[in-house]
CSV table of C-alpha atoms in Angstrom, one decimal:
chain,number,residue,atom,x,y,z
D,1,UNK,CA,22.8,20.4,-48.5
D,2,UNK,CA,22.6,24.1,-50.2
D,3,UNK,CA,18.9,25.5,-50.5
D,4,UNK,CA,18.3,28.4,-53.0
D,5,UNK,CA,15.2,31.1,-52.3
D,6,UNK,CA,13.0,29.1,-54.4
D,7,UNK,CA,13.2,26.3,-52.3
D,8,UNK,CA,13.7,28.6,-49.1
D,9,UNK,CA,10.2,29.6,-50.0
D,10,UNK,CA,8.7,26.2,-49.8
D,11,UNK,CA,9.6,25.7,-46.1
D,12,UNK,CA,9.1,29.5,-44.9
D,13,UNK,CA,5.6,30.6,-45.5
D,14,UNK,CA,7.3,34.2,-45.0
D,15,UNK,CA,7.0,36.7,-48.3
D,16,UNK,CA,8.6,40.4,-49.1
D,17,UNK,CA,9.0,42.4,-46.9
D,18,UNK,CA,9.8,39.4,-44.1
D,19,UNK,CA,11.4,36.6,-45.8
D,20,UNK,CA,14.6,37.1,-44.0
D,21,UNK,CA,16.5,34.1,-45.3
D,22,UNK,CA,18.3,34.2,-48.5
D,23,UNK,CA,19.9,31.2,-48.7
D,24,UNK,CA,20.9,28.0,-46.8
D,25,UNK,CA,24.8,26.9,-47.4
D,26,UNK,CA,24.5,24.0,-44.9
D,27,UNK,CA,21.7,21.9,-43.4
D,28,UNK,CA,22.1,18.4,-41.1
D,29,UNK,CA,18.7,16.9,-40.7
D,30,UNK,CA,17.6,17.2,-37.0
D,31,UNK,CA,21.1,19.0,-35.9
D,32,UNK,CA,22.0,22.2,-37.2
D,33,UNK,CA,21.9,25.1,-40.2
D,34,UNK,CA,24.0,27.6,-42.0
D,35,UNK,CA,22.0,30.2,-44.1
D,36,UNK,CA,22.7,33.8,-44.5
D,37,UNK,CA,20.8,36.9,-45.3
D,38,UNK,CA,22.2,39.7,-47.2
D,39,UNK,CA,21.3,42.9,-45.7
D,40,UNK,CA,20.5,45.9,-48.2
D,41,UNK,CA,20.1,49.9,-48.1
D,42,UNK,CA,16.6,48.9,-49.8
D,43,UNK,CA,15.0,47.0,-46.4
D,44,UNK,CA,12.0,48.9,-45.8
D,45,UNK,CA,13.0,49.0,-42.0
D,46,UNK,CA,16.3,51.2,-43.0
D,47,UNK,CA,13.9,54.4,-43.8
D,48,UNK,CA,13.0,54.7,-39.7
D,49,UNK,CA,15.6,52.7,-38.2
D,50,UNK,CA,17.8,55.0,-38.6
D,51,UNK,CA,17.9,57.3,-41.5
D,52,UNK,CA,21.1,58.8,-40.8
D,53,UNK,CA,22.9,55.7,-39.5
D,54,UNK,CA,21.0,52.7,-40.6
D,55,UNK,CA,21.2,49.1,-38.4
D,56,UNK,CA,18.9,46.3,-38.7
D,57,UNK,CA,16.6,46.1,-35.8
D,58,UNK,CA,17.4,43.6,-33.1
D,59,UNK,CA,14.2,41.8,-33.3
D,60,UNK,CA,14.8,41.3,-37.0
D,61,UNK,CA,18.2,39.6,-36.1
D,62,UNK,CA,16.4,37.5,-33.9
D,63,UNK,CA,13.4,36.8,-36.4
D,64,UNK,CA,16.2,35.6,-39.4
D,65,UNK,CA,17.4,33.2,-36.6
D,66,UNK,CA,14.3,32.3,-35.9
D,67,UNK,CA,13.2,31.7,-39.9
D,68,UNK,CA,16.4,29.6,-40.4
D,69,UNK,CA,15.5,27.2,-37.3
D,70,UNK,CA,11.9,26.9,-38.9
D,71,UNK,CA,14.0,25.7,-42.1
D,72,UNK,CA,15.7,23.2,-39.9
D,73,UNK,CA,12.5,21.9,-38.2
D,74,UNK,CA,10.7,21.8,-41.5
D,75,UNK,CA,13.3,19.9,-42.9
D,76,UNK,CA,13.6,17.6,-39.6
D,77,UNK,CA,10.0,16.7,-39.5
D,78,UNK,CA,9.5,16.5,-43.2
D,79,UNK,CA,7.0,18.7,-43.3
D,80,UNK,CA,5.9,21.6,-45.3
D,81,UNK,CA,3.8,24.7,-44.5
D,82,UNK,CA,1.6,24.1,-47.9
D,83,UNK,CA,0.5,20.7,-45.5
D,84,UNK,CA,-0.8,23.3,-42.9
D,85,UNK,CA,1.8,23.6,-40.6
D,86,UNK,CA,3.9,26.7,-39.2
D,87,UNK,CA,6.6,27.0,-37.0
D,88,UNK,CA,6.1,29.8,-34.5
D,89,UNK,CA,8.4,31.7,-32.6
D,90,UNK,CA,7.8,31.3,-28.8
D,91,UNK,CA,10.4,32.1,-27.0
D,92,UNK,CA,14.2,33.4,-26.7
D,93,UNK,CA,16.6,33.3,-24.0
D,94,UNK,CA,20.2,34.3,-23.7
D,95,UNK,CA,19.8,37.2,-26.1
D,96,UNK,CA,22.8,39.2,-26.7
D,97,UNK,CA,23.6,41.8,-29.4
D,98,UNK,CA,27.6,42.3,-29.9
D,99,UNK,CA,27.7,44.6,-32.6
D,100,UNK,CA,25.1,46.5,-35.1
D,101,UNK,CA,24.0,44.9,-38.6
D,102,UNK,CA,24.5,47.3,-41.5
D,103,UNK,CA,23.4,47.8,-44.8
D,104,UNK,CA,26.0,45.6,-46.7
D,105,UNK,CA,26.6,43.2,-44.5
D,106,UNK,CA,25.7,39.6,-45.2
D,107,UNK,CA,24.4,38.1,-41.8
D,108,UNK,CA,25.2,34.6,-41.3
D,109,UNK,CA,22.5,32.8,-39.4
D,110,UNK,CA,23.7,29.3,-37.8
D,111,UNK,CA,21.4,27.2,-35.8
D,112,UNK,CA,22.0,23.8,-33.7
D,113,UNK,CA,19.2,21.9,-32.3
D,114,UNK,CA,19.4,21.7,-28.5
D,115,UNK,CA,16.2,19.3,-28.1
D,116,UNK,CA,12.9,18.7,-29.7
D,117,UNK,CA,10.0,17.3,-28.2
D,118,UNK,CA,6.3,16.9,-29.1
D,119,UNK,CA,6.8,19.9,-31.9
D,120,UNK,CA,8.8,22.1,-29.3
D,121,UNK,CA,12.3,23.0,-30.7
D,122,UNK,CA,15.1,24.6,-28.6
D,123,UNK,CA,18.0,25.7,-31.0
D,124,UNK,CA,21.5,27.3,-29.8
D,125,UNK,CA,21.5,30.7,-32.4
D,126,UNK,CA,24.4,32.4,-33.5
D,127,UNK,CA,24.5,35.6,-36.3
D,128,UNK,CA,27.8,36.8,-37.4
D,129,UNK,CA,29.0,39.2,-40.1
D,130,UNK,CA,32.5,38.4,-41.2
D,131,UNK,CA,32.9,35.8,-38.6
D,132,UNK,CA,32.5,38.6,-35.8
D,133,UNK,CA,29.4,38.1,-33.7
D,134,UNK,CA,26.6,40.0,-33.8
D,135,UNK,CA,23.9,38.3,-31.8
D,136,UNK,CA,23.7,34.8,-30.1
D,137,UNK,CA,20.7,33.6,-28.7
D,138,UNK,CA,18.2,30.4,-27.2
D,139,UNK,CA,15.4,30.3,-29.8
D,140,UNK,CA,12.5,28.6,-28.7
D,141,UNK,CA,10.1,27.3,-31.8
D,142,UNK,CA,6.4,25.5,-31.8
D,143,UNK,CA,5.4,23.5,-34.7
D,144,UNK,CA,1.5,23.9,-35.2
D,145,UNK,CA,-1.1,22.6,-37.4
D,146,UNK,CA,-3.3,25.8,-39.0
D,147,UNK,CA,-6.5,25.4,-40.6
């Protein structure tokens, strides 16, 4: 299964400059997702992080992973933000950064379901660049109905 940016926008409520998933290349409902983010020098955060040595902030790498998890969660339970649902990032454990993510990189986002129960999901996540580990984490998301 492949999702382009138009379908991704149906499954994520985020918009520029905070939509951090460009394409989904693999998705197995209830199990796993592989997606990517093309990192461009035009990203607004590079103006300040850091002007002479641009590096994607680690918290945004985690956010990109969480967004991929949100897509997997929404697909698994067959719901959409348009139905009044949202996935909140509620926790991260075992976070480790192994290499910086820089302009020109394609950040591959991988998440595998560890468990899901009553709208709380835990995922094993990895972000890589050219097969090299950039970040790994366990991410916890919660599905909530919003008004």
